[in-house]
mmCIF file of C-alpha atoms in Angstrom:
data_model
loop_
_atom_site.group_PDB
_atom_site.id
_atom_site.type_symbol
_atom_site.label_atom_id
_atom_site.label_comp_id
_atom_site.label_asym_id
_atom_site.label_seq_id
_atom_site.Cartn_x
_atom_site.Cartn_y
_atom_site.Cartn_z
ATOM 1 C CA UNK A 17 -12.617 -26.376 -11.376
ATOM 2 C CA UNK A 18 -9.405 -28.205 -12.123
ATOM 3 C CA UNK A 19 -9.661 -31.353 -10.004
ATOM 4 C CA UNK A 20 -5.880 -31.767 -9.995
ATOM 5 C CA UNK A 21 -5.423 -28.563 -8.000
ATOM 6 C CA UNK A 22 -6.040 -28.408 -4.242
ATOM 7 C CA UNK A 23 -8.547 -25.596 -3.536
ATOM 8 C CA UNK A 24 -7.719 -22.818 -1.076
ATOM 9 C CA UNK A 25 -10.728 -20.766 0.098
ATOM 10 C CA UNK A 26 -10.038 -17.058 0.701
ATOM 11 C CA UNK A 27 -12.358 -14.373 2.073
ATOM 12 C CA UNK A 28 -10.007 -11.400 2.485
ATOM 13 C CA UNK A 29 -7.131 -9.798 0.532
ATOM 14 C CA UNK A 30 -4.562 -10.798 3.157
ATOM 15 C CA UNK A 31 -5.712 -14.411 2.999
ATOM 16 C CA UNK A 32 -5.262 -14.378 -0.766
ATOM 17 C CA UNK A 33 -1.705 -13.038 -0.548
ATOM 18 C CA UNK A 34 -0.796 -15.517 2.181
ATOM 19 C CA UNK A 35 -2.130 -18.481 0.184
ATOM 20 C CA UNK A 36 0.195 -17.450 -2.651
ATOM 21 C CA UNK A 37 3.056 -17.257 -0.140
ATOM 22 C CA UNK A 38 2.155 -20.671 1.310
ATOM 23 C CA UNK A 39 2.152 -22.234 -2.146
ATOM 24 C CA UNK A 40 5.471 -20.553 -2.948
ATOM 25 C CA UNK A 41 6.914 -21.966 0.285
ATOM 26 C CA UNK A 42 5.820 -25.500 -0.648
ATOM 27 C CA UNK A 43 3.317 -25.795 2.198
ATOM 28 C CA UNK A 44 0.303 -26.526 -0.029
ATOM 29 C CA UNK A 45 1.761 -29.044 -2.432
ATOM 30 C CA UNK A 46 2.546 -28.717 -6.153
ATOM 31 C CA UNK A 47 -0.868 -27.466 -7.393
ATOM 32 C CA UNK A 48 -3.143 -24.896 -5.756
ATOM 33 C CA UNK A 49 -6.381 -23.306 -6.947
ATOM 34 C CA UNK A 50 -7.121 -20.054 -5.106
ATOM 35 C CA UNK A 51 -10.916 -19.739 -4.793
ATOM 36 C CA UNK A 52 -12.103 -16.276 -3.662
ATOM 37 C CA UNK A 53 -15.465 -15.731 -2.049
ATOM 38 C CA UNK A 54 -17.870 -13.949 -4.397
ATOM 39 C CA UNK A 55 -19.275 -10.498 -3.774
ATOM 40 C CA UNK A 56 -16.218 -8.812 -2.260
ATOM 41 C CA UNK A 57 -14.768 -5.900 -4.250
ATOM 42 C CA UNK A 58 -11.485 -5.938 -2.336
ATOM 43 C CA UNK A 59 -10.897 -9.558 -3.354
ATOM 44 C CA UNK A 60 -11.519 -8.713 -7.006
ATOM 45 C CA UNK A 61 -8.997 -5.863 -6.854
ATOM 46 C CA UNK A 62 -6.405 -8.031 -5.097
ATOM 47 C CA UNK A 63 -6.877 -10.870 -7.574
ATOM 48 C CA UNK A 64 -6.440 -8.420 -10.455
ATOM 49 C CA UNK A 65 -3.211 -7.040 -8.961
ATOM 50 C CA UNK A 66 -1.781 -10.488 -8.185
ATOM 51 C CA UNK A 67 -2.520 -11.652 -11.737
ATOM 52 C CA UNK A 68 -0.183 -8.917 -12.996
ATOM 53 C CA UNK A 69 2.704 -10.374 -11.013
ATOM 54 C CA UNK A 70 4.809 -13.476 -11.560
ATOM 55 C CA UNK A 71 2.703 -16.095 -9.800
ATOM 56 C CA UNK A 72 4.452 -19.218 -8.494
ATOM 57 C CA UNK A 73 4.394 -22.235 -10.763
ATOM 58 C CA UNK A 74 1.454 -24.536 -10.075
ATOM 59 C CA UNK A 75 -0.803 -21.828 -8.642
ATOM 60 C CA UNK A 76 -3.988 -20.662 -10.380
ATOM 61 C CA UNK A 77 -6.350 -17.839 -9.414
ATOM 62 C CA UNK A 78 -9.925 -19.021 -9.850
ATOM 63 C CA UNK A 79 -12.916 -16.738 -10.373
ATOM 64 C CA UNK A 80 -15.131 -15.735 -7.425
ATOM 65 C CA UNK A 81 -17.494 -18.405 -6.131
ATOM 66 C CA UNK A 82 -20.506 -17.971 -3.832
ATOM 67 C CA UNK A 83 -19.964 -21.323 -2.146
ATOM 68 C CA UNK A 84 -16.956 -22.810 -0.481
ATOM 69 C CA UNK A 85 -15.647 -25.989 -2.168
ATOM 70 C CA UNK A 86 -16.422 -29.176 -0.281
ATOM 71 C CA UNK A 87 -12.776 -30.107 0.197
ATOM 72 C CA UNK A 88 -10.241 -27.335 0.786
ATOM 73 C CA UNK A 89 -6.572 -27.552 1.691
ATOM 74 C CA UNK A 90 -6.176 -23.996 3.001
ATOM 75 C CA UNK A 91 -8.405 -21.384 4.645
ATOM 76 C CA UNK A 92 -7.845 -18.088 6.415
ATOM 77 C CA UNK A 93 -10.811 -17.531 8.705
ATOM 78 C CA UNK A 94 -10.882 -20.344 11.242
ATOM 79 C CA UNK A 95 -13.774 -18.607 13.033
ATOM 80 C CA UNK A 96 -16.067 -18.627 10.008
ATOM 81 C CA UNK A 97 -19.181 -20.714 10.506
ATOM 82 C CA UNK A 98 -19.091 -22.036 6.940
ATOM 83 C CA UNK A 99 -15.427 -23.027 7.338
ATOM 84 C CA UNK A 100 -16.110 -24.849 10.592
ATOM 85 C CA UNK A 101 -19.091 -26.686 9.067
ATOM 86 C CA UNK A 102 -16.862 -27.841 6.202
ATOM 87 C CA UNK A 103 -14.328 -29.190 8.683
ATOM 88 C CA UNK A 104 -17.076 -31.259 10.285
ATOM 89 C CA UNK A 105 -18.846 -32.471 7.137
ATOM 90 C CA UNK A 106 -15.915 -33.079 4.781
ATOM 91 C CA UNK A 107 -12.969 -34.671 6.491
ATOM 92 C CA UNK A 108 -9.692 -33.146 5.304
ATOM 93 C CA UNK A 109 -6.524 -34.964 6.465
ATOM 94 C CA UNK A 110 -4.406 -31.812 6.484
ATOM 95 C CA UNK A 111 -5.642 -28.243 7.035
ATOM 96 C CA UNK A 112 -3.486 -25.174 6.471
ATOM 97 C CA UNK A 113 -4.651 -21.943 8.107
ATOM 98 C CA UNK A 114 -3.132 -18.751 6.693
ATOM 99 C CA UNK A 115 -3.119 -15.278 8.221
ATOM 100 C CA UNK A 116 -6.418 -13.454 8.570
ATOM 101 C CA UNK A 117 -5.400 -10.437 10.616
ATOM 102 C CA UNK A 118 -5.033 -10.406 14.381
ATOM 103 C CA UNK A 119 -7.612 -13.197 14.561
ATOM 104 C CA UNK A 120 -4.717 -15.545 13.808
ATOM 105 C CA UNK A 121 -3.185 -14.772 17.201
ATOM 106 C CA UNK A 122 -6.517 -15.446 18.903
ATOM 107 C CA UNK A 123 -6.710 -18.793 17.120
ATOM 108 C CA UNK A 124 -3.256 -19.710 18.409
ATOM 109 C CA UNK A 125 -4.206 -18.634 21.936
ATOM 110 C CA UNK A 126 -7.333 -20.793 21.889
ATOM 111 C CA UNK A 127 -5.388 -23.774 20.560
ATOM 112 C CA UNK A 128 -2.824 -23.316 23.346
ATOM 113 C CA UNK A 129 -5.546 -23.191 26.019
ATOM 114 C CA UNK A 130 -6.794 -26.690 25.236
ATOM 115 C CA UNK A 131 -9.209 -28.665 23.056
ATOM 116 C CA UNK A 132 -12.330 -27.541 24.919
ATOM 117 C CA UNK A 133 -12.029 -23.861 24.045
ATOM 118 C CA UNK A 134 -14.611 -23.113 21.307
ATOM 119 C CA UNK A 135 -13.269 -21.383 18.213
ATOM 120 C CA UNK A 136 -15.147 -18.079 18.517
ATOM 121 C CA UNK A 137 -14.195 -14.541 17.604
ATOM 122 C CA UNK A 138 -12.931 -12.187 20.292
ATOM 123 C CA UNK A 139 -15.935 -9.853 19.934
ATOM 124 C CA UNK A 140 -18.519 -12.590 19.478
ATOM 125 C CA UNK A 141 -21.634 -12.967 21.618
ATOM 126 C CA UNK A 142 -22.653 -16.399 20.336
ATOM 127 C CA UNK A 143 -25.802 -18.325 21.032
ATOM 128 C CA UNK A 144 -25.835 -21.945 22.208
ATOM 129 C CA UNK A 145 -25.753 -23.462 18.711
ATOM 130 C CA UNK A 146 -22.826 -21.286 17.644
ATOM 131 C CA UNK A 147 -20.925 -22.273 20.779
ATOM 132 C CA UNK A 148 -21.525 -25.928 20.000
ATOM 133 C CA UNK A 149 -20.221 -25.459 16.451
ATOM 134 C CA UNK A 150 -17.137 -23.625 17.728
ATOM 135 C CA UNK A 151 -16.429 -26.403 20.228
ATOM 136 C CA UNK A 152 -16.946 -29.136 17.633
ATOM 137 C CA UNK A 153 -14.538 -27.337 15.279
ATOM 138 C CA UNK A 154 -11.943 -27.089 18.046
ATOM 139 C CA UNK A 155 -12.237 -30.816 18.751
ATOM 140 C CA UNK A 156 -12.001 -31.640 15.047
ATOM 141 C CA UNK A 157 -8.715 -29.726 14.799
ATOM 142 C CA UNK A 158 -7.327 -31.961 17.522
ATOM 143 C CA UNK A 159 -7.867 -35.023 15.321
ATOM 144 C CA UNK A 160 -6.550 -33.394 12.134
ATOM 145 C CA UNK A 161 -3.088 -32.484 10.948
ATOM 146 C CA UNK A 162 -3.044 -28.682 11.171
ATOM 147 C CA UNK A 163 -0.477 -26.134 10.038
ATOM 148 C CA UNK A 164 -0.717 -22.406 10.737
ATOM 149 C CA UNK A 165 1.221 -20.346 8.198
ATOM 150 C CA UNK A 166 1.871 -16.861 9.559
ATOM 151 C CA UNK A 167 4.032 -13.760 9.223
ATOM 152 C CA UNK A 168 2.865 -12.451 12.609
ATOM 153 C CA UNK A 169 5.149 -12.125 15.589
ATOM 154 C CA UNK A 170 4.231 -15.031 17.849
ATOM 155 C CA UNK A 171 5.632 -14.930 21.405
ATOM 156 C CA UNK A 172 7.957 -17.834 22.131
ATOM 157 C CA UNK A 173 5.796 -19.146 24.985
ATOM 158 C CA UNK A 174 2.683 -19.165 22.810
ATOM 159 C CA UNK A 175 4.510 -20.767 19.891
ATOM 160 C CA UNK A 176 5.766 -23.552 22.162
ATOM 161 C CA UNK A 177 2.285 -24.185 23.569
ATOM 162 C CA UNK A 178 0.799 -24.372 20.067
ATOM 163 C CA UNK A 179 3.404 -26.906 18.968
ATOM 164 C CA UNK A 180 2.851 -28.940 22.143
ATOM 165 C CA UNK A 181 -0.846 -29.050 21.174
ATOM 166 C CA UNK A 182 0.180 -30.824 17.970
ATOM 167 C CA UNK A 183 -0.191 -27.884 15.582
ATOM 168 C CA UNK A 184 2.609 -27.063 13.167
ATOM 169 C CA UNK A 185 3.543 -23.378 13.250
ATOM 170 C CA UNK A 186 5.261 -22.160 10.071
ATOM 171 C CA UNK A 187 6.669 -18.635 9.935
ATOM 172 C CA UNK A 188 7.217 -16.745 6.675
ATOM 173 C CA UNK A 189 8.506 -13.336 5.607
ATOM 174 C CA UNK A 190 6.614 -12.694 2.344
ATOM 175 C CA UNK A 191 9.508 -14.104 0.325
ATOM 176 C CA UNK A 192 7.482 -14.285 -2.881
ATOM 177 C CA UNK A 193 6.065 -10.764 -2.647
ATOM 178 C CA UNK A 194 9.428 -9.236 -1.752
ATOM 179 C CA UNK A 195 10.871 -10.723 -4.943
ATOM 180 C CA UNK A 196 8.237 -9.147 -7.203
ATOM 181 C CA UNK A 197 9.058 -6.046 -9.296
ATOM 182 C CA UNK A 198 7.567 -2.746 -8.191
ATOM 183 C CA UNK A 199 4.866 -1.373 -10.467
ATOM 184 C CA UNK A 200 2.848 1.264 -8.622
ATOM 185 C CA UNK A 201 4.351 4.746 -8.074
ATOM 186 C CA UNK A 202 4.862 5.476 -4.395
ATOM 187 C CA UNK A 203 3.048 8.387 -2.730
ATOM 188 C CA UNK A 204 5.231 11.513 -2.528
ATOM 189 C CA UNK A 205 4.243 12.320 1.073
ATOM 190 C CA UNK A 206 6.710 11.386 3.809
ATOM 191 C CA UNK A 207 3.969 10.057 6.094
ATOM 192 C CA UNK A 208 1.430 7.402 5.136
ATOM 193 C CA UNK A 209 -1.503 6.690 7.449
ATOM 194 C CA UNK A 210 -3.359 3.392 7.246
ATOM 195 C CA UNK A 211 -7.083 3.574 7.856
ATOM 196 C CA UNK A 212 -8.756 1.397 10.470
ATOM 197 C CA UNK A 213 -11.924 -0.644 10.864
ATOM 198 C CA UNK A 214 -12.120 0.092 14.600
ATOM 199 C CA UNK A 215 -14.361 3.120 14.061
ATOM 200 C CA UNK A 216 -16.764 1.312 11.705
ATOM 201 C CA UNK A 217 -16.908 -1.595 14.145
ATOM 202 C CA UNK A 218 -17.963 0.760 16.946
ATOM 203 C CA UNK A 219 -14.862 0.166 19.062
ATOM 204 C CA UNK A 220 -13.251 3.625 18.754
ATOM 205 C CA UNK A 221 -14.974 7.023 18.973
ATOM 206 C CA UNK A 222 -15.282 8.555 15.498
ATOM 207 C CA UNK A 223 -14.652 12.158 16.560
ATOM 208 C CA UNK A 224 -11.434 11.339 18.415
ATOM 209 C CA UNK A 225 -10.054 9.369 15.482
ATOM 210 C CA UNK A 226 -10.907 12.110 12.968
ATOM 211 C CA UNK A 227 -9.411 14.754 15.253
ATOM 212 C CA UNK A 228 -6.172 12.760 15.383
ATOM 213 C CA UNK A 229 -5.993 12.539 11.584
ATOM 214 C CA UNK A 230 -6.620 16.289 11.318
ATOM 215 C CA UNK A 231 -3.873 17.053 13.849
ATOM 216 C CA UNK A 232 -1.371 14.991 11.853
ATOM 217 C CA UNK A 233 -2.291 16.842 8.661
ATOM 218 C CA UNK A 234 -1.647 20.181 10.396
ATOM 219 C CA UNK A 235 1.976 19.130 10.857
ATOM 220 C CA UNK A 236 2.725 17.754 7.378
ATOM 221 C CA UNK A 237 1.028 16.439 4.226
ATOM 222 C CA UNK A 238 -0.412 12.932 4.566
ATOM 223 C CA UNK A 239 -1.198 10.055 2.240
ATOM 224 C CA UNK A 240 -4.227 8.247 3.644
ATOM 225 C CA UNK A 241 -4.902 4.656 2.596
ATOM 226 C CA UNK A 242 -8.380 3.674 3.813
ATOM 227 C CA UNK A 243 -9.294 0.371 5.340
ATOM 228 C CA UNK A 244 -11.587 -1.583 3.027
ATOM 229 C CA UNK A 245 -14.415 -1.423 5.580
ATOM 230 C CA UNK A 246 -14.197 2.271 6.442
ATOM 231 C CA UNK A 247 -17.387 4.306 6.389
ATOM 232 C CA UNK A 248 -17.678 6.398 3.188
ATOM 233 C CA UNK A 249 -19.002 9.288 5.308
ATOM 234 C CA UNK A 250 -15.795 9.270 7.365
ATOM 235 C CA UNK A 251 -13.686 9.185 4.211
ATOM 236 C CA UNK A 252 -15.578 12.164 2.840
ATOM 237 C CA UNK A 253 -14.777 14.123 6.015
ATOM 238 C CA UNK A 254 -11.105 13.165 5.789
ATOM 239 C CA UNK A 255 -10.977 14.233 2.134
ATOM 240 C CA UNK A 256 -12.205 17.697 3.109
ATOM 241 C CA UNK A 257 -9.201 18.251 5.348
ATOM 242 C CA UNK A 258 -6.388 20.229 3.691
ATOM 243 C CA UNK A 259 -3.090 18.423 3.337
ATOM 244 C CA UNK A 260 -4.546 14.905 3.063
ATOM 245 C CA UNK A 261 -4.520 12.825 -0.108
ATOM 246 C CA UNK A 262 -7.028 9.980 0.250
ATOM 247 C CA UNK A 263 -6.355 6.989 -1.975
ATOM 248 C CA UNK A 264 -9.200 4.798 -3.142
ATOM 249 C CA UNK A 265 -9.786 1.607 -1.130
ATOM 250 C CA UNK A 266 -8.597 -1.357 -3.123
ATOM 251 C CA UNK A 267 -5.663 -3.694 -2.845
ATOM 252 C CA UNK A 268 -4.180 -4.320 0.609
ATOM 253 C CA UNK A 269 -1.319 -2.232 1.980
ATOM 254 C CA UNK A 270 1.122 -5.087 1.458
ATOM 255 C CA UNK A 271 0.666 -4.602 -2.297
ATOM 256 C CA UNK A 272 0.024 -0.872 -2.593
ATOM 257 C CA UNK A 273 2.788 0.314 -0.242
ATOM 258 C CA UNK A 274 5.616 -2.082 -0.983
ATOM 259 C CA UNK A 275 7.345 0.596 -3.075
ATOM 260 C CA UNK A 276 7.858 3.079 -0.230
ATOM 261 C CA UNK A 277 11.413 4.363 0.074
ATOM 262 C CA UNK A 278 13.870 5.147 2.874
ATOM 263 C CA UNK A 279 12.820 8.199 4.841
ATOM 264 C CA UNK A 280 9.099 7.551 4.490
ATOM 265 C CA UNK A 281 7.046 6.212 7.380
ATOM 266 C CA UNK A 282 3.758 4.397 7.957
ATOM 267 C CA UNK A 283 1.463 5.091 10.926
ATOM 268 C CA UNK A 284 -1.213 2.609 11.894
ATOM 269 C CA UNK A 285 -3.555 1.814 14.741
ATOM 270 C CA UNK A 286 -3.430 -1.876 15.795
ATOM 271 C CA UNK A 287 -3.415 -3.935 12.613
ATOM 272 C CA UNK A 288 -1.850 -7.012 11.087
ATOM 273 C CA UNK A 289 -0.359 -4.672 8.478
ATOM 274 C CA UNK A 290 2.093 -3.423 11.113
ATOM 275 C CA UNK A 291 3.910 -6.751 11.110
ATOM 276 C CA UNK A 292 3.663 -7.476 7.390
ATOM 277 C CA UNK A 293 4.787 -3.991 6.357
ATOM 278 C CA UNK A 294 7.715 -4.154 8.751
ATOM 279 C CA UNK A 295 8.812 -7.360 7.065
ATOM 280 C CA UNK A 296 8.388 -5.868 3.593
ATOM 281 C CA UNK A 297 9.616 -2.321 4.191
ATOM 282 C CA UNK A 298 12.071 -2.566 7.072
ATOM 283 C CA UNK A 299 14.997 -3.580 4.823
ATOM 284 C CA UNK A 300 14.200 -0.550 2.628
ATOM 285 C CA UNK A 301 14.616 1.880 5.522
ATOM 286 C CA UNK A 302 10.904 2.622 5.930
ATOM 287 C CA UNK A 303 9.668 3.050 9.506
ATOM 288 C CA UNK A 304 6.381 1.315 10.335
ATOM 289 C CA UNK A 305 5.135 2.879 13.559
ATOM 290 C CA UNK A 306 2.250 1.385 15.565
ATOM 291 C CA UNK A 307 -0.035 3.877 17.289
ATOM 292 C CA UNK A 308 -1.504 2.752 20.595
ATOM 293 C CA UNK A 309 -5.159 3.611 21.080
ATOM 294 C CA UNK A 310 -5.573 6.114 23.962
ATOM 295 C CA UNK A 311 -7.929 5.019 26.723
ATOM 296 C CA UNK A 312 -10.467 7.757 25.991
ATOM 297 C CA UNK A 313 -10.791 6.654 22.354
ATOM 298 C CA UNK A 314 -12.367 3.309 23.263
ATOM 299 C CA UNK A 315 -16.135 2.955 23.303
ATOM 300 C CA UNK A 316 -18.137 0.853 25.750
ATOM 301 C CA UNK A 317 -18.334 -1.876 23.090
ATOM 302 C CA UNK A 318 -14.586 -2.529 23.385
ATOM 303 C CA UNK A 319 -14.280 -5.111 26.158
ATOM 304 C CA UNK A 320 -11.139 -4.944 28.346
ATOM 305 C CA UNK A 321 -9.899 -8.271 26.943
ATOM 306 C CA UNK A 322 -10.221 -6.981 23.379
ATOM 307 C CA UNK A 323 -8.469 -3.719 24.270
ATOM 308 C CA UNK A 324 -5.604 -5.675 25.793
ATOM 309 C CA UNK A 325 -5.371 -7.905 22.733
ATOM 310 C CA UNK A 326 -5.238 -4.962 20.328
ATOM 311 C CA UNK A 327 -2.926 -2.889 22.516
ATOM 312 C CA UNK A 328 -0.508 -5.797 22.696
ATOM 313 C CA UNK A 329 -0.522 -5.970 18.900
ATOM 314 C CA UNK A 330 0.356 -2.284 18.694
ATOM 315 C CA UNK A 331 3.331 -2.748 20.994
ATOM 316 C CA UNK A 332 4.934 -5.626 19.078
#
């Protein structure tokens, strides 16, 4: 590792893109080493695609590593146990948190609620030790300079509460990615559907989701871009439906769909991609349409608070 470069630890494709954006925006300093977690195919594909683009000066994409560096300047998953342990065992004077899906909004909500709210995932059922770690991480953030770098739509009241808690909130609009030349051919279909992890996570009934996809395909041809965590069995069923072209899971939608043209549209259940694709594609005349989850789609595993959180994301 180049000791002159500040490491940024990434565990998802979106985190990797947002670290590049944060470096481009000058939030991370002059030299950044992007360190991806080992063992994740989606990160390898995203790293490969980013390497083909014109990376900002001073940024280097490192190879995958199984362990998180001791000192990191930027992370994406503030609810990760290994990230929280690093915050406690290796004091970092300034921490930058980049987008990691809708979990970023939950992080901001917990920060706004006060220092004694443990940093735990919305769907978590933690034991006593995990609660203690989440609380310790929350308290550590209160004694550290923290910046949250996000493209998500943050309500004004929440943004004000976060800033009053001493956390810097920096908004961005994917300026670096928007400036990159287009390389991938766009799908010819008018409608693009983004896959979801809600089925695989047991939050949405599989049969209702698949029936919805089939009903869309009966109206017009579809291009289906799977979520990286979708069940291969579900994808096989979707492939069997006439009128649907299923693309291989790989790079995130922000990279694979940025070439869509005016007149095309993107449909998506609640997802961070709704906001990011609106930023990227809105000026091109592409409609990005959130689809609210009907009440009878939810399973018993989807708590009312989680449903409300995701439904609110779909309405933004």
